[in-house]
Amino acid sequence: MSMGDLQRAEQQDEHPDDPTAGLPPTAWAVLGLLSFPGERTGYELKKWADSSLRFFYWSPAISQIYSELRRLEARGYATSRRSGPDEPRTKRAYTITAEGRAALDHWAGPGHDPGAPVLKHPLLLRVWLGHLSEPERLRTLVHEHIARTRAELTEVREALARAEGVEAWGHPQIALRWSERRLVGEVEQAEAMLGDLAGLGEAAGREEL
C-alpha cells in the first residue's frame, strides 16, 4: 500500500460515516461521468472527459480512470460487467450504483466547500520572466497561445452542438457555455497582453533616447 493509499484509509477510518472520506477529486470526476444515463467503458469515459470535462476541470489519463474505477468498484460505488463472447473484443463496462449516486450527491451537495479555482498559466509564467527573454520571442508565444485557445474554443462549440437538445446533458451544457465564455475572454486578455508588451517596448525605447 502506498503512502497516499494509507493516508486515505486513515481518513476513512476517522470518518466512517462520511461516504466522501478518502477519495481524491479524480474519483469523484470519474463517478460523475458515470452518473449520466447508460454504462460506459473506461475508454468511453476518457473520450467523454476529453470532449467535456477538460474544458473546465481536467481530463485524467486513461490509467487514472481505470485506477479510480477499480477503487470505486471496491467501495461499492460502481459495478461492472464483461461483454459477452459474441463481442469481437472483450470489454468491461461500468455503471454507477445506488450507493455511488448517494455518495456523489453527498459530495456535490451543500456543506462541502469546493475550494478556490487553481490557476496555472504557463504563458503568464514566461511573461513574468520576460526580462530574461527577447521581446519578439514573447510576442510569438502570445500569438501561439491565441491560436491554441481559438482552436480549443472551436472544440467547445462543437461539443455544445453535440449536446444541444439532449435533456440529460442540460447541466454539462451550462459548464460548456461557461467554458466558451472563458475562452473568449482568454483570447481578449491575450490580445490585450500584446498591447501591453508593445507599450513596454515603446517605453524602453524612449528611455534609451
GROMACS .gro file of C-alpha atoms in nm:
model
  209
    1MET     CA    1   0.000   0.000   0.000
    2SER     CA    2   0.139   0.341  -0.097
    3MET     CA    3   0.165   0.632   0.147
    4GLY     CA    4  -0.124   0.806  -0.031
    5ASP     CA    5  -0.345   0.499  -0.002
    6LEU     CA    6  -0.253   0.466   0.366
    7GLN     CA    7  -0.346   0.828   0.434
    8ARG     CA    8  -0.680   0.786   0.254
    9ALA     CA    9  -0.753   0.472   0.455
   10GLU     CA   10  -0.674   0.657   0.778
   11GLN     CA   11  -0.905   0.941   0.674
   12GLN     CA   12  -1.183   0.691   0.608
   13ASP     CA   13  -1.127   0.531   0.948
   14GLU     CA   14  -1.151   0.875   1.111
   15HIS     CA   15  -1.482   0.947   0.937
   16PRO     CA   16  -1.655   0.608   0.895
   17ASP     CA   17  -1.996   0.769   0.839
   18ASP     CA   18  -1.874   1.006   0.568
   19PRO     CA   19  -1.909   0.840   0.225
   20THR     CA   20  -1.678   1.102   0.073
   21ALA     CA   21  -1.380   1.032   0.302
   22GLY     CA   22  -1.064   0.902   0.146
   23LEU     CA   23  -1.148   0.960  -0.222
   24PRO     CA   24  -0.949   1.209  -0.434
   25PRO     CA   25  -1.119   1.460  -0.667
   26THR     CA   26  -1.036   1.244  -0.970
   27ALA     CA   27  -1.250   0.962  -0.829
   28TRP     CA   28  -1.547   1.197  -0.798
   29ALA     CA   29  -1.493   1.324  -1.152
   30VAL     CA   30  -1.498   0.967  -1.284
   31LEU     CA   31  -1.802   0.879  -1.074
   32GLY     CA   32  -1.966   1.196  -1.204
   33LEU     CA   33  -1.914   1.078  -1.561
   34LEU     CA   34  -2.085   0.751  -1.466
   35SER     CA   35  -2.382   0.935  -1.315
   36PHE     CA   36  -2.528   1.011  -1.658
   37PRO     CA   37  -2.759   0.752  -1.819
   38GLY     CA   38  -2.604   0.437  -1.961
   39GLU     CA   39  -2.299   0.224  -1.894
   40ARG     CA   40  -1.953   0.310  -2.025
   41THR     CA   41  -1.613   0.152  -2.067
   42GLY     CA   42  -1.301   0.322  -1.938
   43TYR     CA   43  -1.215   0.419  -2.296
   44GLU     CA   44  -1.557   0.580  -2.344
   45LEU     CA   45  -1.517   0.770  -2.015
   46LYS     CA   46  -1.181   0.901  -2.136
   47LYS     CA   47  -1.333   1.018  -2.465
   48TRP     CA   48  -1.613   1.197  -2.283
   49ALA     CA   49  -1.372   1.358  -2.038
   50ASP     CA   50  -1.166   1.483  -2.333
   51SER     CA   51  -1.472   1.630  -2.504
   52SER     CA   52  -1.632   1.790  -2.198
   53LEU     CA   53  -1.461   1.769  -1.860
   54ARG     CA   54  -1.124   1.903  -1.973
   55PHE     CA   55  -1.269   2.237  -2.078
   56PHE     CA   56  -1.343   2.342  -1.721
   57TYR     CA   57  -1.159   2.095  -1.494
   58TRP     CA   58  -0.915   1.847  -1.650
   59SER     CA   59  -0.910   1.512  -1.822
   60PRO     CA   60  -0.747   1.229  -1.629
   61ALA     CA   61  -0.517   0.989  -1.810
   62ILE     CA   62  -0.670   0.658  -1.913
   63SER     CA   63  -0.457   0.482  -1.649
   64GLN     CA   64  -0.600   0.713  -1.381
   65ILE     CA   65  -0.954   0.644  -1.498
   66TYR     CA   66  -0.909   0.268  -1.469
   67SER     CA   67  -0.739   0.308  -1.131
   68GLU     CA   68  -1.032   0.514  -0.999
   69LEU     CA   69  -1.286   0.272  -1.149
   70ARG     CA   70  -1.127  -0.012  -0.954
   71ARG     CA   71  -1.133   0.199  -0.639
   72LEU     CA   72  -1.497   0.297  -0.693
   73GLU     CA   73  -1.596  -0.063  -0.758
   74ALA     CA   74  -1.418  -0.174  -0.440
   75ARG     CA   75  -1.618   0.088  -0.250
   76GLY     CA   76  -1.942  -0.039  -0.399
   77TYR     CA   77  -1.997   0.293  -0.579
   78ALA     CA   78  -1.971   0.137  -0.926
   79THR     CA   79  -2.031  -0.204  -1.076
   80SER     CA   80  -1.901  -0.358  -1.398
   81ARG     CA   81  -1.974  -0.639  -1.639
   82ARG     CA   82  -1.772  -0.803  -1.912
   83SER     CA   83  -1.902  -0.812  -2.266
   84GLY     CA   84  -2.032  -1.143  -2.399
   85PRO     CA   85  -1.846  -1.393  -2.616
   86ASP     CA   86  -2.013  -1.257  -2.928
   87GLU     CA   87  -1.816  -0.932  -2.895
   88PRO     CA   88  -1.503  -0.914  -3.115
   89ARG     CA   89  -1.305  -0.779  -2.820
   90THR     CA   90  -1.374  -0.832  -2.451
   91LYS     CA   91  -1.470  -0.506  -2.282
   92ARG     CA   92  -1.568  -0.412  -1.930
   93ALA     CA   93  -1.849  -0.158  -1.894
   94TYR     CA   94  -1.914   0.033  -1.574
   95THR     CA   95  -2.234   0.164  -1.414
   96ILE     CA   96  -2.289   0.378  -1.104
   97THR     CA   97  -2.468   0.205  -0.815
   98ALA     CA   98  -2.734   0.348  -0.587
   99GLU     CA   99  -2.468   0.380  -0.315
  100GLY     CA  100  -2.240   0.561  -0.557
  101ARG     CA  101  -2.512   0.802  -0.661
  102ALA     CA  102  -2.590   0.878  -0.295
  103ALA     CA  103  -2.221   0.936  -0.218
  104LEU     CA  104  -2.183   1.161  -0.521
  105ASP     CA  105  -2.489   1.360  -0.420
  106HIS     CA  106  -2.341   1.398  -0.070
  107TRP     CA  107  -2.004   1.510  -0.210
  108ALA     CA  108  -2.157   1.759  -0.454
  109GLY     CA  109  -2.414   1.892  -0.208
  110PRO     CA  110  -2.407   2.181   0.040
  111GLY     CA  111  -2.165   2.170   0.330
  112HIS     CA  112  -1.868   2.068   0.116
  113ASP     CA  113  -1.661   2.371   0.014
  114PRO     CA  114  -1.542   2.309  -0.344
  115GLY     CA  115  -1.241   2.534  -0.283
  116ALA     CA  116  -1.098   2.818  -0.486
  117PRO     CA  117  -1.006   2.769  -0.854
  118VAL     CA  118  -0.640   2.691  -0.913
  119LEU     CA  119  -0.486   2.888  -1.199
  120LYS     CA  120  -0.164   2.758  -1.355
  121HIS     CA  121  -0.091   2.968  -1.662
  122PRO     CA  122   0.238   2.863  -1.831
  123LEU     CA  123   0.233   3.162  -2.068
  124LEU     CA  124   0.197   3.413  -1.786
  125LEU     CA  125   0.485   3.250  -1.601
  126ARG     CA  126   0.703   3.314  -1.905
  127VAL     CA  127   0.578   3.670  -1.944
  128TRP     CA  128   0.654   3.725  -1.575
  129LEU     CA  129   1.011   3.622  -1.658
  130GLY     CA  130   1.009   3.837  -1.970
  131HIS     CA  131   1.320   4.027  -1.863
  132LEU     CA  132   1.513   3.710  -1.948
  133SER     CA  133   1.365   3.674  -2.297
  134GLU     CA  134   1.372   3.858  -2.627
  135PRO     CA  135   1.060   4.075  -2.684
  136GLU     CA  136   0.987   3.911  -3.018
  137ARG     CA  137   1.001   3.565  -2.858
  138LEU     CA  138   0.742   3.672  -2.602
  139ARG     CA  139   0.512   3.808  -2.871
  140THR     CA  140   0.545   3.479  -3.060
  141LEU     CA  141   0.445   3.284  -2.751
  142VAL     CA  142   0.137   3.502  -2.705
  143HIS     CA  143   0.035   3.461  -3.070
  144GLU     CA  144   0.075   3.082  -3.038
  145HIS     CA  145  -0.139   3.090  -2.723
  146ILE     CA  146  -0.412   3.284  -2.904
  147ALA     CA  147  -0.415   3.032  -3.190
  148ARG     CA  148  -0.429   2.738  -2.948
  149THR     CA  149  -0.710   2.900  -2.748
  150ARG     CA  150  -0.914   2.969  -3.059
  151ALA     CA  151  -0.876   2.604  -3.162
  152GLU     CA  152  -0.997   2.496  -2.818
  153LEU     CA  153  -1.288   2.739  -2.846
  154THR     CA  154  -1.388   2.567  -3.170
  155GLU     CA  155  -1.383   2.230  -2.989
  156VAL     CA  156  -1.603   2.365  -2.709
  157ARG     CA  157  -1.856   2.495  -2.959
  158GLU     CA  158  -1.857   2.158  -3.136
  159ALA     CA  159  -1.920   1.986  -2.801
  160LEU     CA  160  -2.205   2.227  -2.734
  161ALA     CA  161  -2.357   2.148  -3.072
  162ARG     CA  162  -2.344   1.773  -2.996
  163ALA     CA  163  -2.511   1.828  -2.658
  164GLU     CA  164  -2.785   2.052  -2.798
  165GLY     CA  165  -3.130   1.912  -2.736
  166VAL     CA  166  -3.012   1.623  -2.514
  167GLU     CA  167  -3.212   1.662  -2.194
  168ALA     CA  168  -2.970   1.464  -1.976
  169TRP     CA  169  -2.685   1.696  -2.076
  170GLY     CA  170  -2.851   2.020  -1.965
  171HIS     CA  171  -2.606   2.088  -1.682
  172PRO     CA  172  -2.297   1.990  -1.885
  173GLN     CA  173  -2.415   2.242  -2.143
  174ILE     CA  174  -2.409   2.513  -1.875
  175ALA     CA  175  -2.049   2.417  -1.790
  176LEU     CA  176  -1.955   2.419  -2.158
  177ARG     CA  177  -2.113   2.760  -2.213
  178TRP     CA  178  -1.906   2.887  -1.919
  179SER     CA  179  -1.600   2.736  -2.088
  180GLU     CA  180  -1.692   2.912  -2.412
  181ARG     CA  181  -1.713   3.249  -2.237
  182ARG     CA  182  -1.386   3.182  -2.052
  183LEU     CA  183  -1.202   3.105  -2.375
  184VAL     CA  184  -1.343   3.412  -2.548
  185GLY     CA  185  -1.216   3.616  -2.253
  186GLU     CA  186  -0.879   3.438  -2.268
  187VAL     CA  187  -0.835   3.546  -2.631
  188GLU     CA  188  -0.928   3.904  -2.540
  189GLN     CA  189  -0.682   3.901  -2.247
  190ALA     CA  190  -0.402   3.767  -2.464
  191GLU     CA  191  -0.466   4.029  -2.732
  192ALA     CA  192  -0.457   4.297  -2.463
  193MET     CA  193  -0.128   4.146  -2.342
  194LEU     CA  194   0.019   4.205  -2.688
  195GLY     CA  195  -0.070   4.571  -2.645
  196ASP     CA  196   0.093   4.574  -2.300
  197LEU     CA  197   0.411   4.421  -2.440
  198ALA     CA  198   0.417   4.673  -2.723
  199GLY     CA  199   0.375   4.957  -2.473
  200LEU     CA  200   0.660   4.818  -2.264
  201GLY     CA  201   0.883   4.811  -2.570
  202GLU     CA  202   0.796   5.169  -2.660
  203ALA     CA  203   0.873   5.285  -2.307
  204ALA     CA  204   1.209   5.108  -2.315
  205GLY     CA  205   1.287   5.276  -2.648
  206ARG     CA  206   1.213   5.619  -2.508
  207GLU     CA  207   1.443   5.556  -2.210
  208GLU     CA  208   1.729   5.468  -2.445
  209LEU     CA  209   1.681   5.802  -2.623
   0.00000   0.00000   0.00000
